[in-house]
Coordinates of C-alpha atoms in Angstrom, one line a residue:
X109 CA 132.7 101.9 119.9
X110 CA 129.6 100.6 120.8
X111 CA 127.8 99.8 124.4
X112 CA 126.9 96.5 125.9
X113 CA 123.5 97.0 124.2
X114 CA 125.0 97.2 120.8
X115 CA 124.2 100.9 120.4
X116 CA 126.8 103.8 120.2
X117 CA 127.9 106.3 123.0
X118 CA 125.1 109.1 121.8
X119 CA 122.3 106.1 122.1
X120 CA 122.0 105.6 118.4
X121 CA 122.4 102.2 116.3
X122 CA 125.9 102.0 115.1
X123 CA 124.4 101.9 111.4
X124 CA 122.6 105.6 112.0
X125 CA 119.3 104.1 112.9
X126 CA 117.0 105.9 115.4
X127 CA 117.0 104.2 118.8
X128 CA 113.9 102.3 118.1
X129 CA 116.0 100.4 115.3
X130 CA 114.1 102.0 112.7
X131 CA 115.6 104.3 109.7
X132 CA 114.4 107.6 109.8
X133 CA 116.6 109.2 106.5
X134 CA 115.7 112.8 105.9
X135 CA 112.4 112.8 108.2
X136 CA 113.9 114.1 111.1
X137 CA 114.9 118.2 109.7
X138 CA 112.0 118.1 107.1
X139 CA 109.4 117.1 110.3
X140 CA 111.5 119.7 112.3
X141 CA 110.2 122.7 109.4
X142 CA 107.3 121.4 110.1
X143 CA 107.3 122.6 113.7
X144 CA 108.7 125.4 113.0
X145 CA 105.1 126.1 110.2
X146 CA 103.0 125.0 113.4
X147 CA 104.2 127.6 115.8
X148 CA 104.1 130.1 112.5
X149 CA 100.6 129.6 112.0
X150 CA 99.5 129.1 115.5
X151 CA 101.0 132.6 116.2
X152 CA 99.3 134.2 113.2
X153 CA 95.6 132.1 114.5
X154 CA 96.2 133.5 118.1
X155 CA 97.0 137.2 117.4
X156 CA 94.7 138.1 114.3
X157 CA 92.1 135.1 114.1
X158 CA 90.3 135.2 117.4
X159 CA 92.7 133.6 119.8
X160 CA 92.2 130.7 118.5
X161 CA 94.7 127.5 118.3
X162 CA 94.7 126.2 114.3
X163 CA 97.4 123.2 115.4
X164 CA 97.0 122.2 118.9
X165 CA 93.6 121.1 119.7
X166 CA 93.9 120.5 123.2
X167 CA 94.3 124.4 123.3
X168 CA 91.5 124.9 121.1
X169 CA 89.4 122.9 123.5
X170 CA 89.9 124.7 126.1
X171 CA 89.3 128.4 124.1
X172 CA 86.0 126.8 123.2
X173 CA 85.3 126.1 126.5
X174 CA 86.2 129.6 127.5
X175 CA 83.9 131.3 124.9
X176 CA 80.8 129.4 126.1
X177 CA 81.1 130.5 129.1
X178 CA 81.3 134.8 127.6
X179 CA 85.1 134.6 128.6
X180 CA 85.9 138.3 126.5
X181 CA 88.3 138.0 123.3
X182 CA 88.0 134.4 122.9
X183 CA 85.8 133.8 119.5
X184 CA 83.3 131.0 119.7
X185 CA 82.7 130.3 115.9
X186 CA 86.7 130.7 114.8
X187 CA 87.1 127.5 117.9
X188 CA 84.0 125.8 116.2
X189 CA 85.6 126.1 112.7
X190 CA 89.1 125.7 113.7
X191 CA 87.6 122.3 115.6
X192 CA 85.9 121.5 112.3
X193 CA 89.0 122.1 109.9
X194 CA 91.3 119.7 112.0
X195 CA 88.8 117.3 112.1
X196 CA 88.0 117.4 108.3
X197 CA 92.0 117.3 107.2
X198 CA 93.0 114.5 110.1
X199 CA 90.1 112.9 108.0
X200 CA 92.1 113.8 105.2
X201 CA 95.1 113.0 106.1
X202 CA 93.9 109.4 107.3
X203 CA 93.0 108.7 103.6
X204 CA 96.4 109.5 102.4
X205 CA 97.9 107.2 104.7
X206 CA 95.8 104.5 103.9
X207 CA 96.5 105.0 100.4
X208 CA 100.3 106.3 100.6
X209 CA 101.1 104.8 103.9
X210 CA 103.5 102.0 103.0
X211 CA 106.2 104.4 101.5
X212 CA 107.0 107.2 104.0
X213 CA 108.7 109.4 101.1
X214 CA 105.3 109.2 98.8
X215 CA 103.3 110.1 102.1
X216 CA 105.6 112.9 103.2
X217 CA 105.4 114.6 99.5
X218 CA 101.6 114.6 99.7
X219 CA 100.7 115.8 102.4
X220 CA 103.0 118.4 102.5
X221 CA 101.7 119.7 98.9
X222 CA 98.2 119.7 100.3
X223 CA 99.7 121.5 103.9
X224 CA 101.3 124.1 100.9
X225 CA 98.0 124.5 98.7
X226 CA 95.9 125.1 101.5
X227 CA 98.1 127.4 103.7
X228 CA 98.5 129.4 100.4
X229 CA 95.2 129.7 100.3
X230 CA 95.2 130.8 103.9
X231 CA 97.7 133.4 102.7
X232 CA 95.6 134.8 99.5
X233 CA 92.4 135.1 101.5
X234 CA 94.0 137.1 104.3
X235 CA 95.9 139.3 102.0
X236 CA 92.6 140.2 100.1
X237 CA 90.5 140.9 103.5
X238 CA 93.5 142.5 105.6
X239 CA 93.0 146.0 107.0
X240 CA 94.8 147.8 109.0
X241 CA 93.1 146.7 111.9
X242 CA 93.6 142.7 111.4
X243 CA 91.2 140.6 109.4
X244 CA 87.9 142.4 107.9
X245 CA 85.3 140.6 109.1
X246 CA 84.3 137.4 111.4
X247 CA 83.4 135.4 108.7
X248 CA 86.8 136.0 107.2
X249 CA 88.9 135.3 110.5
X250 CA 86.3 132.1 110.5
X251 CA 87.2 130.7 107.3
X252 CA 91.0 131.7 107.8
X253 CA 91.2 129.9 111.0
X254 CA 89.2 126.7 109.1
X255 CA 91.9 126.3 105.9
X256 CA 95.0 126.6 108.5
X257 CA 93.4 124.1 110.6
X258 CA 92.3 122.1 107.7
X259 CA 96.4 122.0 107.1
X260 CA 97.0 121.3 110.4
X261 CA 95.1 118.4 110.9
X262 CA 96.9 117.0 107.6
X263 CA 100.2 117.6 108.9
X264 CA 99.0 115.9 112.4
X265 CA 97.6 112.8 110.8
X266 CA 100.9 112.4 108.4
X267 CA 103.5 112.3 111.0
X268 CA 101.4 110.3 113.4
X269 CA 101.9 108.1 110.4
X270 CA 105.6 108.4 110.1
X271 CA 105.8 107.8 113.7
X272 CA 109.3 109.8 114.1
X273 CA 109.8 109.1 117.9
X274 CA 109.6 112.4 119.6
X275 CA 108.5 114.4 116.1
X276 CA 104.7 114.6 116.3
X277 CA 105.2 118.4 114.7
X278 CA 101.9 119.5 116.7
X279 CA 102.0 119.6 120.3
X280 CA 104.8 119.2 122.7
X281 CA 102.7 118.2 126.1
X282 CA 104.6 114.0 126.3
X283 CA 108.2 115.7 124.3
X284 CA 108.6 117.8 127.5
X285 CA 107.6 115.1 129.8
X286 CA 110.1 112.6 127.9
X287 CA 113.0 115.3 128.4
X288 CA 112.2 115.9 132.1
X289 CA 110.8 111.9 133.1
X290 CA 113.7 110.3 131.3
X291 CA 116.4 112.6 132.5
X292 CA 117.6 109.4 135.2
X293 CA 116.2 106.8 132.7
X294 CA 119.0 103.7 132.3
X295 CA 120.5 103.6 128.6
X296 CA 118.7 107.3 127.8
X297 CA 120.5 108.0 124.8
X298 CA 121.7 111.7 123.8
X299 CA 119.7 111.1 120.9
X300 CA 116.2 111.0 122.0
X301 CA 117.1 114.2 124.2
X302 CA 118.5 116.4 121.4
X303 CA 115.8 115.1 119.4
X304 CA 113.5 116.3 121.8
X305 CA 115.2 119.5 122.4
X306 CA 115.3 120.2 118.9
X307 CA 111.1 120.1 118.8
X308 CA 110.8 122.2 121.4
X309 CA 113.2 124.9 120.2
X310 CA 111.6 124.7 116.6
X311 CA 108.1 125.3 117.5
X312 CA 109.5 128.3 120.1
X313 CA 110.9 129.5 117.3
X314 CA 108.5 129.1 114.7
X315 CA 105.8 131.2 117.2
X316 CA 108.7 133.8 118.0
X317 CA 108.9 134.7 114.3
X318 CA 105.5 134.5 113.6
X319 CA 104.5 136.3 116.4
X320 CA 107.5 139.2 115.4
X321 CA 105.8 139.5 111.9
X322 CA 102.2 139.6 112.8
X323 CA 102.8 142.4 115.2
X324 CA 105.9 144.2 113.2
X325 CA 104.8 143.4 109.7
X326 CA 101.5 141.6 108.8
X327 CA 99.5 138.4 109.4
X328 CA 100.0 138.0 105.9
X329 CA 103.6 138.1 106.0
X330 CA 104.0 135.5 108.8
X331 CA 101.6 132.9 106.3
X332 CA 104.2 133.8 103.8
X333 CA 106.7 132.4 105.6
X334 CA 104.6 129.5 106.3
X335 CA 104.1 129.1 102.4
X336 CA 108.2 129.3 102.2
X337 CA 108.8 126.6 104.3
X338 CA 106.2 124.4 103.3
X339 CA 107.7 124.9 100.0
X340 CA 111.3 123.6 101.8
X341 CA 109.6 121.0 103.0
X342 CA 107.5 119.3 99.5
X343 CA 110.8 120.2 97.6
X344 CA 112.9 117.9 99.8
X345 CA 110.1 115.6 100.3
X346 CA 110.0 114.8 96.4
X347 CA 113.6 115.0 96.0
X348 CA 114.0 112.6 98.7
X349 CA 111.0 110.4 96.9
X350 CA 113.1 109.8 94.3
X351 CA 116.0 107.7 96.3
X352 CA 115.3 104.6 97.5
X353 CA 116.1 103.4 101.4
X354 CA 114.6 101.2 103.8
X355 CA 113.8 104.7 105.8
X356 CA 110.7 104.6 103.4
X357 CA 108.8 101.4 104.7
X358 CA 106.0 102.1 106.2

């Protein structure tokens, strides 16, 4: 049974579509990992790195800001780098969508491999410099904080590209707004609110476990996970490369 409008009772398209008409296929859970990878790595940037923000760069901003001014226990160079790493892999990023763009499948299995190599890379670099005190040196936290940013800003640029409404994987700043602005909004489907939800609860739960295994376990052990999921994510990326559907037009 469908509304007025033509759309079903939960505010989809009765043919599965998102609300915007558009099919989204798999990218809705494998963009949802990816949430769950930014609030891993954010927690593991924040707690060992210099409390610094590797994913959200309106954060970062605002840390850089704070260590200008000789706020204590903000890090002015891990801001600077992590600043420059976003930068460099949004840059990145932008040249696989140019390249990729047109079929959402091809451009979700890059730039989740590159996400993979360089948050591995995060991971073997912080294994070999741990102590038990955190990271061995600045210049180590530096470059650490550069190569998850550097993954970050290749995520950020990839699903601005995909343009899942509500799934920027990133930051959650206009998702919360949406959920609270649209609450009395006429024909607000259930969809775009669990949708929504489901971002919020997948970044709180990425930092909650990240946060558990960087001060339980090891930094290195919540950039494992990190790697895990990213794996997740490629695997089904490329499996889901491999079927054609119109979700793919970019």
């Amino acid at each position: 049974m469908t509304s007025p409008d033509g759309k079903a009772p939960d505010g989809k398209a009765p043919d599965g579509k998102a609300p915007d008409g558009k099919a989204q296929g798999p990218l809705p859970p494998l963009l949802l990992v990816l949430t769950v990878v930014t609030g891993v790595v954010d927690a593991v940037s924040i707690l060992r790195l210099g409390r610094v923000f590797v994913a959200n760069m309106t954060g970062n901003v605002v840390f850089t800001g704070f260590a200008l001014v000789g706020a204590p226990g903000f890090s002015l160079s891990a801001s600077l780098a992590a600043l420059a790493g976003f930068l460099a892999g949004a840059l990145l990023g932008g040249s696989l969508t140019s390249r990729l763009g047109h079929d959402r499948g091809l451009l979700l299995r890059a730039g989740a491999a590159a996400e993979l190599v360089l948050v591995a890379a995060a991971l073997a670099l912080t294994a070999s410099l741990a102590t038990p005190t955190g990271m061995a040196t600045a210049a180590g936290r530096d470059s650490d904080a550069a190569l998850l940013a550097l993954a970050m800003g290749i995520q950020n640029a990839v699903a601005r590209r995909l343009a899942v409404p509500d799934l920027t994987t990133t930051v959650l700043t206009m998702t919360l707004t949406g959920i609270a602005a649209d609450v009395r909004a006429k024909g607000h489907g259930l969809a775009g609110l669990g949708r929504r939800l489901l971002a919020v609860a997948t970044m709180f739960a990425g930092a909650a476990c990240g946060a558990l295994l960087v001060l339980h376990a090891s930094a290195t052990a919540a950039l494992g996970l990190a790697v895990g999921l990213l794996v997740i994510v490629t695997a089904g990326a490329a499996l889901a490369a491999r079927r054609p559907g119109s979700w793919r037009a970019g």
